[in-house]
Every structure is written in C-alpha cells, then in structure tokens.
Amino acid sequence: MSTTETVEKHEFQAEVARLLNMMVRSVYSETEIFLRELISNASDACDRLRYDALTDPSLTEGDSAFRIAITADAAARTLTIADNGIGMNRDDLIANLGTIARSGTAAFMEKLSGDSKKDVSLIGQFGVGFYAAFMVADKVEVTSRKAGDAQAWKWTSDGQGSYTIEPAARDGRGTTIVLHVREDESEYLDVHRLRHIVTTYSDHIAFPIHLSEVKDGAVTEEESVNKGSALWTRPKAEVTDEQYTAFYRHAGHAFDAPALTLHYRAEGAIEYTALLFVPEERPLDLFDPARKPRVKLYVKRVFITDDTDDLIPGYLRFLRGVVDSEDLPLNVSREMLQNNPVVARMRKAVTGRVVSALEAKAKDDADGFDKIWSSFGPVIKEGIYEDGERRGALLKIARFRSTHGDGWTTLGDYLARMKEGQDAIYYVSAPDIDAARRSPHLEGFTSRGVEVLLLTDPVDDFWLSMVPEHEGKAFRSVTRGGADLSKLDGKDESAEKPADDARMVTLIAALKHALGDQVKDVRTTDRLTGSAVCLVADDGDMDLNLQRLLKQHNQLGFEAQRILEINPGHPLIAALAERADQPGALDALGDPALLLLDQARILEGELPADPAAFARRLADLMAKGLA
Ligand code: ADP
Ligand code: MG
C-alpha cells in the first residue's frame, strides 16, 4: 500500500468546523489557556488508564509511572505535549477530535451570534478543550497509540474544515501532540513563559509535568515544573485561591471562577476528602435533561468516574470538583456504584455539607449568595421538592422576588413584613416576572400593603404542592380560591361580608346564563381595584399557572373550569349591573359577557377563546359607542 492510499481525509462535524473557524478568527485574549486544556486532557488520559489498569495490569506493564512532557523547539517552531495515558486508536481519534459530544453543544451553537466579542465570552462559558490548540497553531499533529494496541495513528489538521488520519509509529502507548506555532504566537516557544503558564494553571495536576527545550538540535534536561500531587490531598492552609480556581477550571472544564469553595476531609464512620465548587455562571446545559452531576469520584487518589448521579443529588448538579473515598474498594466498577451503601452514605454526608455551606454563605455574604441563587436557585428549589430531610434548610435559604421592591427576599423577611391579621404567605405563580407583576390578582393585595411573592420558575408549582405551610403560615395563591381581604382592612372578622346588591345579583345571573359552562362560577371579588375582571381557580382545583404549565407539556388530563370574578367597584361592572335591571337584559348582556371573559383570558396571557368572534364583538361595540 502506498502512503497516499492509507491517508484518509475526514470533514469535521459542522459544529466543530464552526467552532474552529471562530477560534482562528477570534480575538480571545487568553490564548494561553490552550496549554491548560491540553495538559488537562493528558491528565485525564493518565487517570483513565490508571483506572483500566486496576482490572488489567498488563496495560501499564513496563511503564507504570505516568507523566506529561512538554518540549519547545524554537527553531522548528513546534511545541510538543506528550503523555503516556490511555491513548486513542483510529476510531477514537475520529470520535474525539472530529466531533463535540459534550452535552450543551446544541445550546451553545444556538447562542452563537456571529459577533466575535459575544461569542468569545460564550466560548468562555462552554470551554472548547482540545480545539483551543488552533488559537495558537496553524497545524496540529496528534500521534497516538492506545494502551494494549501495537498500531499507532496520526491525526493532522490545519483547522480549516477537515483532518487526515493515517497509520503511524510511536514508542509505547500514549499521545503526542505537536503544535506548529503561528508566527504571532512565538511566546509559546519560550520555556520561561511555558513554565509560568504551567505553574499558574496546572500545578495541581496529580502527575509530574516535565519541561524541556530543543537547543542546537539537542534536547535539554527535563525539569519538573509542578508538585505532582493532587490538590485536594494538600492541607487547606497550603492551597491558595489561585490554585483552587485553577483546579476548579480543570475539574469543571470551566472558565469562570468558583463562587463557593468547599474543601474538607471527613473522618470517622466514613472517610473521604471533598473539594467541591459552586460555579459563578450558569452552564448552558443546566436544564438539559441529559445533564448529570459532574463531580469526579476518586478512590484513594485513583480516578473512578465522573458519572456521579449516585453521589450527588440532582438539585446540586451544578457542583464541580472531586470526592475521594478511602472506604470504597479500588477495584470498584462503575456499575457497582449504583445502590452501593458506602456511596449512599457519602451522598448523604456530602449533601448535608454542601447545604450547610450554602446556609453559611447566605448568612455571611448575602450579596455573594444572591449571585449563586440567581444562577442556580431554580435548581436548588428542586431540592425543596425532592429532599424532605433538608426541606426546612432549603426553604430558609431560598430567595424570592416579591411585590416588595425589586431585589430578592427570604421567607423570613416576608414573615417579618406580614400585616396584622394576615395568616397566609401569598404568592402568584406566572410564566415570567413581567407577567407576575402585571397580574390583576395582585391589585387588592398591593392596595392594602400586603406583600405577594412572585414565583416564576416551573419548579415552584411543584414544591408548593409538597409544602402547605412555612412557620405556621399557609402558602396561598392569589389566583386560587376566594380572597377574603376584608380581614386585612382591620375590620371585625366576624362581620359578614356585605351582600351583593340586587342589581349585582341580577348581573351575575345574566353573566352565568351567557357564559354557560365556559366558567365554573361568576362572583364579585375584592381582589381587584383597577381591573374589571379576572379568572381564578376554585379552591380545590389546580392553580392557574400549573394548569398552563401542564397543558404546554401535554400533561393536563382534565382542564378544570375557572371562576370569573368581577369587580363591583369598577365603572364598567356598575354600568352593566344597571343594564341588568332593565328589560331585555339577557339579550343585551350576551356579547358583553363574552367580552368580559375574553378580557380576563387576555389578562392571563391567553388568547380569546375565538379571536375572530372576539374581534367582531369588540368592533360592534366600538362602532355603537362612536355612533
Ligand atoms: P473534553 O476533555 O471536555 O472531553 P476535549 O476537546 O478537551 O474535551 O477532548 C475531547 C476528547 O478527546 C477527550 O474527551 C478525550 O476522549 C480525547 N483526548 C483528548 N486529548 C487526549 C489525550 N491526550 N489522550 C487521550 N485522549 C485524549
Ligand atoms: Mg479536555
């Protein structure tokens, strides 16, 4: 076979091509992060082989000391990063260096705007891993031999849409990446600069990193540039913030800084070390159903897996970092982690520690905690629903928007601001904050100075169904059930609500007649001040927003009828009541009744039941008014 026949050419997956194109054009100021990414991959490769060698020691026979070597050759303008990790075969090269398999890729691609400034900050959130090499190199060659294989393969690309793969030779297993450094990036051929980058970003790497250069055709002696011990095993007092941040970025594939760092060693019934981080920024795939917790599980310093559903509850899936167990057997298989009692106990302990750390943060640094809450509140609230044991603690730290100002509020703050005679925590649940603030149901509450929580996360409707009350005060939706606000006016509680006058009773009867089974009931309310009408759910029925939510997801089996409430103090309702008392009222009030109902629907953010009929009725009425 001639060489040309053995060289295969492949196109990059469209997403990769777009990403590469952007990297090459990009004005990303921190090009140096490419080295961190490549060292991080080399370290992962060593970790993975060490794990596989637990069950098949022959894989590392003769070469069991893992290492990463960086060599700069200024004359040849190449920078080489080599490891003796797990390596890649032909198929691995195609799958790993030709596509992006990471979750969140779709969301990332959708958000790309073509505006390079914005996109660069997005790259920051997503992380581009291996492809970062093309920020500094105009050609990259990857020669790799998978542990256990005799054949090596070479992957080559200039980052311009395609790459080639061909058989190659390599001494021993592992991966060698040769970067042909671009003219304007010569700093990456300078050993001093490289040493600085490695100590800044990769000191925590658990494998020794050696640095050398080619001078006058000969390789200089290698120097070891990092400590080579895992960061989490070092005493807290010896780790700087910069080192924590660098480790967080490595372990979390992240570019931001941790908003909260939790580092501790648990001793006693279960022994483990945890180094966990809450990120600053919300990752793009936080609500992706495929998104899983990505904390890395180690056993006695050996990496086991980062598929850690069993270790970290879903509502803490934004956590990054490492849990290193002393109790699990080293040969634990990933499958054995499921239903493992040691893992279950660690999960409980880790969850407890994280929730306590969040509580402490909320207490000591309210602004910092608000930021965490803005990014991850909707996820943490899933814990109120799922984690009965920590419900109380989570409710205490939970932050809400409310009619009291624009900032966050806690339930504690709300309780302290409650009006005399108020016996419930009122809330409105809506698809977004504007809709919540616009809700007509708030009128009677705000006019009486009663605060209402504005809930806008889909999860709110679910945890509320599990939590009837907090500190003895019931949660009550302002869009469900009757609103007896007279109590809050300081009136005698035993006093009967004044009965509707006769004309109002007639109007209600006429409206019910016209609307038939489109509504469950029609009644007057003191919930409204400025609006004429609104819709509410009946006491035992599902709240309006939850119905809407389930309907969107085709999960609503049965749509409960709603109640139309009318505001007796509104001039329109008063005028209609007047009309209801005169002959021919049933006929005359037919169209207005339907218009009122459609108006209430619009206030709920819905369409009129029949938009064409609605427009016709409205036009008729306006024409009459103008005639
Ligand atoms: P990530 O590290 O987030 O998975 P990268 O783009 O950095 O994404 O790398 C893509 C994949 O390529 C890795 O998941 C790994 O499977 C493979 N890979 C990259 N570098 C190496 C290496 N030095 N040794 C073995 N596999 C590697
Ligand atoms: Mg990587």
XYZ file of C-alpha atoms and ligand atoms in Angstrom:
655
model
C 0.000 0.000 0.000
C 1.355 3.416 -0.866
C 1.099 6.226 1.663
C -1.473 8.163 -0.292
C -3.838 5.211 -0.058
C -3.525 4.943 3.701
C -4.179 8.615 4.372
C -7.889 9.126 4.987
C -9.433 12.542 4.802
C -12.417 13.458 7.007
C -14.584 16.524 7.286
C -15.151 17.960 10.738
C -18.658 17.755 12.151
C -20.395 21.031 11.235
C -20.360 22.266 14.853
C -16.610 21.704 15.114
C -15.940 23.450 11.821
C -17.863 26.470 13.043
C -16.092 26.469 16.353
C -12.674 26.184 14.722
C -13.442 28.950 12.324
C -14.311 31.120 15.259
C -11.206 30.155 17.215
C -8.947 31.069 14.353
C -10.605 34.413 13.816
C -11.118 35.052 17.475
C -9.519 37.803 19.416
C -9.631 35.709 22.561
C -7.137 37.418 24.785
C -6.233 34.424 26.922
C -4.792 32.203 24.224
C -2.549 30.651 26.865
C -5.448 28.546 28.110
C -4.794 26.145 25.207
C -1.964 24.666 27.279
C -4.175 24.167 30.286
C -6.666 22.319 28.065
C -4.048 20.013 26.573
C -2.477 19.266 29.958
C -5.918 18.653 31.366
C -6.612 16.120 28.593
C -3.249 14.424 29.169
C -4.029 14.166 32.874
C -7.488 12.726 32.132
C -5.859 10.184 29.818
C -3.497 9.064 32.601
C -6.383 8.909 35.064
C -8.405 6.728 32.735
C -5.608 4.297 32.070
C -4.823 4.009 35.762
C -8.439 3.022 36.305
C -8.443 0.451 33.492
C -5.158 -0.989 34.752
C -6.836 -1.858 38.040
C -8.608 -4.683 36.248
C -5.974 -5.290 33.552
C -2.489 -4.604 34.949
C -0.875 -5.663 31.666
C -1.958 -2.302 30.205
C 0.713 -0.426 32.140
C 3.309 -3.189 32.327
C 6.841 -1.885 31.939
C 5.765 1.742 32.139
C 3.671 2.422 35.215
C 4.953 5.914 36.037
C 2.508 8.328 34.444
C 3.954 11.567 33.175
C 3.370 14.524 30.909
C 6.226 16.050 28.911
C 6.290 19.456 27.221
C 9.034 20.262 24.736
C 9.574 23.539 22.924
C 11.618 23.730 19.738
C 12.064 27.355 18.751
C 13.990 26.544 15.582
C 11.341 24.183 14.265
C 8.592 26.393 15.740
C 6.924 23.412 17.407
C 5.530 22.830 20.848
C 5.012 19.179 21.810
C 2.841 17.830 24.612
C 3.193 14.096 25.239
C 1.612 11.769 27.768
C 1.689 8.050 28.487
C -2.005 7.853 29.228
C -4.675 5.701 27.636
C -4.098 6.870 24.045
C -6.514 6.758 21.129
C -6.986 4.351 18.242
C -8.255 5.358 14.798
C -11.926 5.358 15.770
C -11.246 7.263 18.987
C -9.432 9.959 17.036
C -12.378 10.387 14.698
C -14.938 10.394 17.501
C -12.987 12.607 19.918
C -11.167 15.054 17.696
C -13.711 15.396 14.910
C -16.926 15.975 16.849
C -18.129 17.581 20.050
C -20.082 15.082 22.068
C -20.484 17.202 25.130
C -23.973 17.980 26.380
C -24.938 21.589 25.929
C -23.328 21.755 22.475
C -26.654 22.419 20.818
C -27.485 25.191 23.276
C -24.009 26.622 22.759
C -24.327 26.614 18.981
C -27.747 28.207 19.117
C -26.424 31.068 21.162
C -23.536 31.878 18.861
C -24.297 35.226 17.338
C -21.503 35.735 14.824
C -20.437 38.773 16.825
C -16.946 37.676 17.802
C -16.866 39.612 21.079
C -20.029 37.998 22.394
C -19.066 34.611 21.065
C -15.700 34.699 22.757
C -17.329 35.154 26.139
C -19.579 32.248 25.260
C -16.564 30.114 24.448
C -15.502 31.046 27.934
C -18.634 29.500 29.379
C -18.618 26.428 27.201
C -14.930 25.621 27.055
C -13.504 24.307 23.832
C -10.986 21.788 25.094
C -8.663 20.318 22.510
C -9.731 22.724 19.765
C -8.165 25.589 21.725
C -4.872 24.389 20.192
C -5.881 26.140 16.962
C -5.801 29.508 18.677
C -2.006 29.340 18.632
C -1.167 26.760 15.967
C -1.811 26.710 12.245
C -1.256 22.977 12.106
C -1.705 20.292 14.755
C -0.465 16.702 14.601
C -1.692 14.127 17.096
C 0.118 10.799 17.157
C -1.488 8.320 19.492
C -1.203 4.675 20.431
C -3.873 3.171 22.583
C -2.776 1.146 25.614
C -2.751 -2.512 24.608
C -2.501 -1.771 20.849
C 0.587 -2.199 18.661
C -0.567 0.216 15.957
C -0.318 3.991 16.349
C -2.287 6.572 14.345
C -1.616 10.108 13.298
C -4.286 12.789 13.068
C -3.371 16.004 11.255
C -5.286 19.198 10.654
C -4.849 22.857 9.890
C -8.223 23.521 11.477
C -9.756 24.504 8.144
C -12.688 22.143 7.827
C -11.001 18.759 7.515
C -8.391 16.481 9.031
C -6.489 13.400 7.921
C -5.773 10.112 9.636
C -3.015 7.670 8.751
C -1.147 4.810 10.364
C 1.936 5.879 12.277
C 4.578 4.644 14.692
C 5.051 5.596 18.332
C 7.275 4.188 21.064
C 4.908 2.867 23.683
C 1.356 3.896 24.489
C 0.039 7.449 24.861
C -0.475 10.605 22.878
C 1.914 13.137 21.396
C 0.513 16.446 20.214
C 2.719 18.627 18.030
C 1.617 22.233 17.598
C 3.097 24.201 14.703
C 3.053 27.533 16.443
C 1.822 30.540 14.496
C 4.161 33.422 13.693
C 2.454 35.808 16.092
C 2.381 33.333 18.990
C 6.113 32.760 19.449
C 5.853 33.315 23.195
C 4.708 29.697 23.432
C 8.120 28.546 22.288
C 9.787 30.230 25.238
C 10.464 27.882 28.163
C 10.166 30.623 30.790
C 6.770 31.593 29.538
C 5.701 27.946 29.422
C 6.923 27.292 32.945
C 4.918 30.259 34.143
C 1.747 29.038 32.447
C 2.100 25.524 33.813
C 2.649 26.696 37.375
C -0.264 29.098 37.082
C -2.831 26.751 35.609
C -1.664 23.214 36.131
C 0.291 22.990 39.352
C -2.487 20.892 40.895
C -2.226 18.159 38.257
C -1.599 14.853 40.005
C 1.044 13.692 37.517
C 4.529 15.139 37.074
C 4.845 17.614 34.230
C 8.309 17.875 32.697
C 9.531 20.771 30.620
C 12.461 20.831 28.216
C 13.585 22.548 25.038
C 15.430 21.658 21.902
C 18.627 23.698 21.624
C 21.096 23.303 18.797
C 19.438 20.081 17.830
C 19.661 18.506 21.304
C 17.008 18.204 23.991
C 17.931 19.927 27.249
C 17.498 18.182 30.530
C 13.906 17.964 31.660
C 12.818 19.889 34.680
C 9.761 19.013 36.700
C 7.516 22.052 36.996
C 4.636 21.018 39.215
C 4.211 19.409 42.586
C 2.621 16.345 41.048
C 0.326 15.734 43.998
C -3.436 16.044 43.780
C -4.620 19.397 45.098
C -7.370 18.018 47.320
C -4.858 15.932 49.257
C -2.957 19.038 50.330
C -3.845 20.821 53.585
C -6.243 23.706 53.118
C -3.786 26.187 54.588
C -1.281 25.394 51.845
C -3.626 25.998 48.936
C -4.045 29.495 47.520
C -7.219 30.893 45.977
C -5.478 30.950 42.612
C -4.713 27.257 42.904
C -8.293 26.475 43.847
C -9.526 28.444 40.853
C -7.088 26.720 38.511
C -8.162 23.335 39.820
C -11.817 24.248 39.511
C -11.299 25.145 35.877
C -9.526 21.875 35.235
C -12.018 19.682 37.072
C -15.062 21.567 35.872
C -13.996 22.299 32.286
C -14.880 25.827 33.253
C -13.585 29.289 32.565
C -15.250 31.270 35.321
C -14.225 31.360 38.969
C -15.854 29.403 41.777
C -18.496 31.317 43.728
C -18.085 28.938 46.649
C -15.281 26.530 47.515
C -15.749 23.686 49.979
C -12.667 21.660 50.940
C -12.722 19.212 53.809
C -11.699 15.778 54.971
C -14.312 13.601 56.659
C -13.018 11.161 59.214
C -14.903 8.655 61.313
C -17.657 6.323 60.136
C -16.899 7.170 56.521
C -13.656 8.624 55.297
C -13.345 10.793 52.270
C -11.960 14.094 51.076
C -14.112 16.540 49.166
C -13.081 19.558 47.150
C -16.266 20.991 45.715
C -17.109 24.198 43.917
C -20.251 26.119 43.133
C -19.603 27.887 39.810
C -20.262 31.529 39.256
C -22.046 31.189 35.948
C -24.923 29.001 34.985
C -23.738 26.385 32.478
C -25.614 26.299 29.195
C -26.936 22.812 29.755
C -28.199 23.196 33.318
C -31.748 22.333 32.302
C -30.784 19.837 29.612
C -32.433 16.540 30.621
C -29.158 14.777 29.721
C -27.249 16.947 32.162
C -25.821 14.967 35.048
C -23.813 15.823 38.131
C -20.174 16.037 37.087
C -18.310 15.751 40.322
C -15.396 13.342 39.903
C -15.234 10.312 42.127
C -11.782 9.063 43.132
C -10.902 6.124 45.344
C -7.614 6.559 47.202
C -6.383 9.082 44.605
C -7.399 6.897 41.645
C -9.975 8.425 39.336
C -13.037 6.195 39.006
C -15.738 8.133 37.174
C -17.378 11.468 36.668
C -20.752 9.890 36.117
C -21.842 10.533 39.670
C -25.647 10.520 39.770
C -25.470 8.279 42.772
C -23.175 10.536 44.723
C -24.674 13.972 44.112
C -28.407 14.704 44.166
C -29.873 16.208 41.006
C -30.651 19.505 42.676
C -26.913 20.037 43.246
C -25.981 19.098 39.671
C -24.160 22.410 39.201
C -21.424 21.330 41.638
C -17.937 20.672 40.296
C -14.914 19.106 41.906
C -13.765 15.871 43.459
C -14.825 13.415 46.117
C -12.061 10.962 47.037
C -13.174 7.960 49.091
C -10.969 5.932 51.418
C -13.623 3.276 52.011
C -14.606 2.057 48.561
C -12.546 -0.797 47.138
C -10.075 0.284 44.466
C -11.452 -2.208 42.003
C -14.965 -0.820 42.316
C -16.580 -0.872 38.900
C -18.752 1.992 37.762
C -21.749 -0.334 37.795
C -21.070 -1.299 41.410
C -21.579 2.314 42.466
C -25.311 2.024 41.991
C -27.083 1.135 45.205
C -23.746 0.966 46.985
C -24.249 1.653 50.717
C -20.916 3.490 51.057
C -21.809 5.759 48.149
C -25.250 6.332 49.651
C -23.690 7.402 52.952
C -21.219 9.694 51.240
C -24.078 11.210 49.266
C -25.941 11.992 52.424
C -22.878 13.443 54.102
C -21.759 15.491 51.088
C -25.267 16.835 50.505
C -25.505 17.885 54.136
C -22.138 19.656 53.990
C -22.994 21.481 50.789
C -26.355 22.656 52.087
C -24.694 23.851 55.312
C -22.069 25.702 53.285
C -24.839 27.384 51.294
C -26.572 28.347 54.535
C -23.348 29.815 55.885
C -22.762 31.722 52.654
C -26.306 33.104 52.773
C -25.655 34.304 56.293
C -22.150 35.702 55.896
C -22.191 37.046 52.363
C -25.721 37.847 51.284
C -24.651 39.510 48.020
C -22.451 36.576 47.061
C -25.249 34.197 47.880
C -27.741 36.219 45.818
C -25.467 35.677 42.827
C -25.382 31.942 43.424
C -29.124 31.978 43.793
C -29.593 33.923 40.554
C -27.630 31.233 38.711
C -28.826 28.102 40.486
C -31.912 28.975 42.545
C -34.312 27.245 40.161
C -32.265 24.048 40.525
C -31.795 24.279 44.284
C -35.571 24.644 44.624
C -35.904 21.150 43.156
C -34.423 20.079 46.489
C -37.365 21.586 48.373
C -39.472 19.175 46.390
C -37.184 16.120 46.462
C -35.240 16.278 49.681
C -37.694 16.095 52.568
C -34.858 15.912 55.059
C -33.396 19.265 54.040
C -36.613 20.988 53.060
C -36.560 23.278 56.070
C -32.969 24.356 55.491
C -33.568 24.953 51.793
C -36.723 26.978 52.450
C -34.685 29.150 54.786
C -32.038 29.994 52.205
C -34.446 30.235 49.268
C -34.741 33.662 47.668
C -37.836 35.062 46.010
C -38.951 38.054 44.056
C -41.891 39.860 45.584
C -44.052 42.933 45.311
C -41.792 44.420 47.984
C -39.142 46.075 45.813
C -37.025 44.651 43.009
C -34.448 42.605 44.922
C -34.527 39.146 46.456
C -36.392 38.392 49.627
C -36.396 35.412 52.001
C -39.407 33.815 53.612
C -38.076 35.119 56.923
C -38.126 38.680 55.586
C -41.623 38.114 54.256
C -42.915 36.840 57.593
C -41.418 39.846 59.356
C -43.255 42.205 56.991
C -46.645 40.500 57.268
C -49.597 42.734 58.070
C -51.546 42.363 61.247
C -54.320 39.861 60.716
C -52.511 38.234 57.768
C -52.454 34.479 58.201
C -51.026 33.331 54.886
C -47.970 33.727 52.669
C -49.456 34.984 49.421
C -47.913 34.216 46.072
C -48.672 34.493 42.401
C -47.183 31.959 40.060
C -46.663 33.075 36.471
C -44.530 32.203 33.448
C -42.203 35.174 33.933
C -41.605 38.128 36.195
C -43.354 40.671 33.961
C -46.464 38.528 33.742
C -46.364 38.088 37.513
C -46.075 41.811 38.146
C -48.877 42.547 35.687
C -51.257 40.067 37.253
C -54.578 41.796 38.086
C -54.970 39.483 41.072
C -52.319 41.483 42.904
C -54.350 44.707 42.921
C -56.340 44.136 46.091
C -53.216 42.957 47.917
C -50.873 45.752 46.912
C -53.538 48.374 47.593
C -53.756 47.011 51.133
C -49.986 46.887 51.510
C -49.932 43.077 51.578
C -46.787 41.606 50.045
C -47.107 38.886 47.419
C -44.292 36.565 46.326
C -43.763 36.471 42.568
C -42.920 32.902 41.563
C -41.750 32.309 38.020
C -39.863 29.008 37.926
C -41.757 25.956 36.721
C -40.489 24.071 39.766
C -42.323 26.481 42.088
C -45.703 24.959 41.392
C -44.301 21.555 42.237
C -42.594 22.268 45.521
C -45.596 24.276 46.636
C -47.679 21.153 46.233
C -45.372 19.453 48.796
C -45.140 22.359 51.232
C -48.502 23.537 52.533
C -47.056 25.971 55.061
C -43.945 27.606 56.490
C -43.609 28.510 60.165
C -47.318 28.029 60.677
C -48.360 30.250 57.766
C -50.078 28.609 54.823
C -48.904 29.323 51.304
C -51.860 30.747 49.400
C -52.095 31.509 45.702
C -53.743 34.825 44.858
C -55.134 33.186 41.735
C -56.918 30.387 43.528
C -59.858 30.278 45.890
C -61.747 33.156 47.403
C -59.821 36.180 48.571
C -61.230 37.469 51.791
C -59.251 40.643 52.072
C -61.649 42.439 54.380
C -59.809 40.913 57.345
C -56.725 42.779 56.280
C -58.596 46.052 56.343
C -58.708 45.718 60.097
C -62.448 45.082 60.032
C -64.113 42.868 62.563
C -63.530 39.313 61.380
C -66.950 38.148 62.422
C -68.657 40.855 60.424
C -70.421 39.398 57.399
C -69.171 40.428 54.017
C -71.770 42.908 52.724
C -74.135 41.059 50.406
C -74.176 41.983 46.716
C -76.995 44.374 45.962
C -79.950 43.153 43.962
C -78.725 44.536 40.636
C -75.336 42.873 41.064
C -77.113 39.588 41.782
C -79.093 40.016 38.569
C -75.921 40.837 36.612
C -74.197 37.716 37.923
C -77.184 35.620 36.899
C -77.137 37.173 33.412
C -73.408 36.570 33.016
C -73.741 32.952 34.134
C -76.553 32.489 31.665
C -74.458 33.899 28.805
C -71.236 32.054 29.653
C -72.780 28.669 30.447
C -70.166 26.014 31.061
C -67.286 28.215 29.919
C -66.901 29.151 33.567
C -67.392 27.327 36.828
C -68.916 30.343 38.513
C -69.216 34.106 38.376
C -68.793 36.118 41.558
C -67.787 39.511 42.888
C -64.372 39.984 44.444
C -62.389 42.482 46.491
C -59.210 41.128 44.878
C -59.398 43.765 42.139
C -59.128 47.524 42.304
C -58.223 48.796 38.807
C -59.289 45.869 36.635
C -62.874 44.901 35.881
C -62.436 41.134 35.811
C -60.069 38.265 36.431
C -60.039 34.490 36.338
C -59.261 32.362 39.354
C -59.111 28.665 40.104
C -61.572 27.238 42.568
C -60.293 26.237 45.977
C -59.815 22.511 45.442
C -58.727 22.893 41.803
C -55.282 23.174 40.288
C -53.771 26.662 40.298
C -53.872 28.598 37.011
C -50.154 28.573 36.269
C -49.772 24.872 36.968
C -52.625 24.127 34.558
C -50.915 26.256 31.943
C -47.616 24.502 32.508
C -49.049 21.005 32.291
C -51.021 21.957 29.205
C -47.840 23.124 27.472
C -46.303 19.735 28.129
C -49.465 17.874 27.145
C -49.690 16.566 30.676
C -53.032 18.052 31.564
C -55.621 15.293 31.506
C -58.529 17.372 32.615
C -58.875 21.097 32.389
C -60.649 22.477 35.453
C -63.183 25.221 34.790
C -62.241 28.586 36.174
C -64.206 31.194 38.050
C -64.808 34.627 36.555
C -64.521 37.282 39.216
C -65.927 40.763 38.681
C -65.008 43.972 40.436
C -68.203 45.629 41.730
C -66.310 48.883 42.207
C -65.375 49.142 38.520
C -67.445 51.631 36.444
C -67.974 49.085 33.663
C -69.335 46.466 36.051
C -71.523 49.112 37.732
C -72.915 50.170 34.342
C -73.583 46.561 33.367
C -75.374 45.998 36.687
C -77.526 48.998 35.867
C -78.354 47.490 32.481
C -79.070 44.089 34.033
C -82.025 45.576 35.847
C -83.793 46.688 32.679
C -85.981 44.758 30.228
C -84.215 42.613 27.603
C -81.086 42.336 29.751
C -80.364 38.693 28.891
C -80.058 39.525 25.200
C -78.245 42.801 25.704
C -75.642 41.316 28.052
C -74.717 38.313 25.869
C -71.895 39.983 23.967
C -70.532 41.987 26.919
C -70.392 38.762 28.975
C -68.264 37.036 26.347
C -66.072 40.122 26.014
C -65.505 40.196 29.765
C -64.448 36.571 29.771
C -62.081 37.084 26.840
C -60.620 40.117 28.554
C -59.922 38.021 31.632
C -58.253 35.417 29.424
C -56.049 38.062 27.830
C -55.031 39.261 31.283
C -53.882 35.695 31.904
C -51.693 35.884 28.819
C -54.024 33.631 26.838
C -55.843 34.148 23.566
C -59.592 34.783 23.482
C -61.491 31.517 23.045
C -62.388 32.545 19.459
C -60.219 35.501 18.385
C -62.327 36.222 15.272
C -65.567 36.359 17.252
C -63.838 38.457 19.887
C -62.689 40.993 17.280
C -66.165 41.134 15.779
C -67.833 41.770 19.148
C -65.305 44.394 20.069
C -65.711 46.160 16.698
C -69.515 46.150 17.043
C -69.303 47.600 20.485
C -66.870 50.312 19.457
C -68.996 51.199 16.454
C -72.008 51.543 18.747
C -70.028 53.650 21.160
C -68.896 56.007 18.413
C -72.271 56.248 16.667
P -13.139 17.064 26.960
O -11.797 16.990 27.610
O -14.052 18.056 27.626
O -13.799 15.733 26.771
P -11.627 17.893 24.697
O -11.982 18.627 23.458
O -10.574 18.509 25.556
O -12.955 17.678 25.504
O -11.147 16.439 24.302
C -12.009 15.615 23.549
C -11.713 14.160 23.795
O -10.511 13.788 23.128
C -11.481 13.774 25.222
O -12.699 13.529 25.892
C -10.648 12.511 25.081
O -11.505 11.395 24.867
C -9.853 12.744 23.823
N -8.499 13.203 24.118
C -8.025 14.453 24.027
N -6.722 14.504 24.385
C -6.364 13.247 24.718
C -5.147 12.627 25.174
N -4.045 13.343 25.387
N -5.173 11.292 25.388
C -6.282 10.567 25.186
N -7.452 11.092 24.771
C -7.499 12.413 24.533
Mg -10.446 18.468 27.712
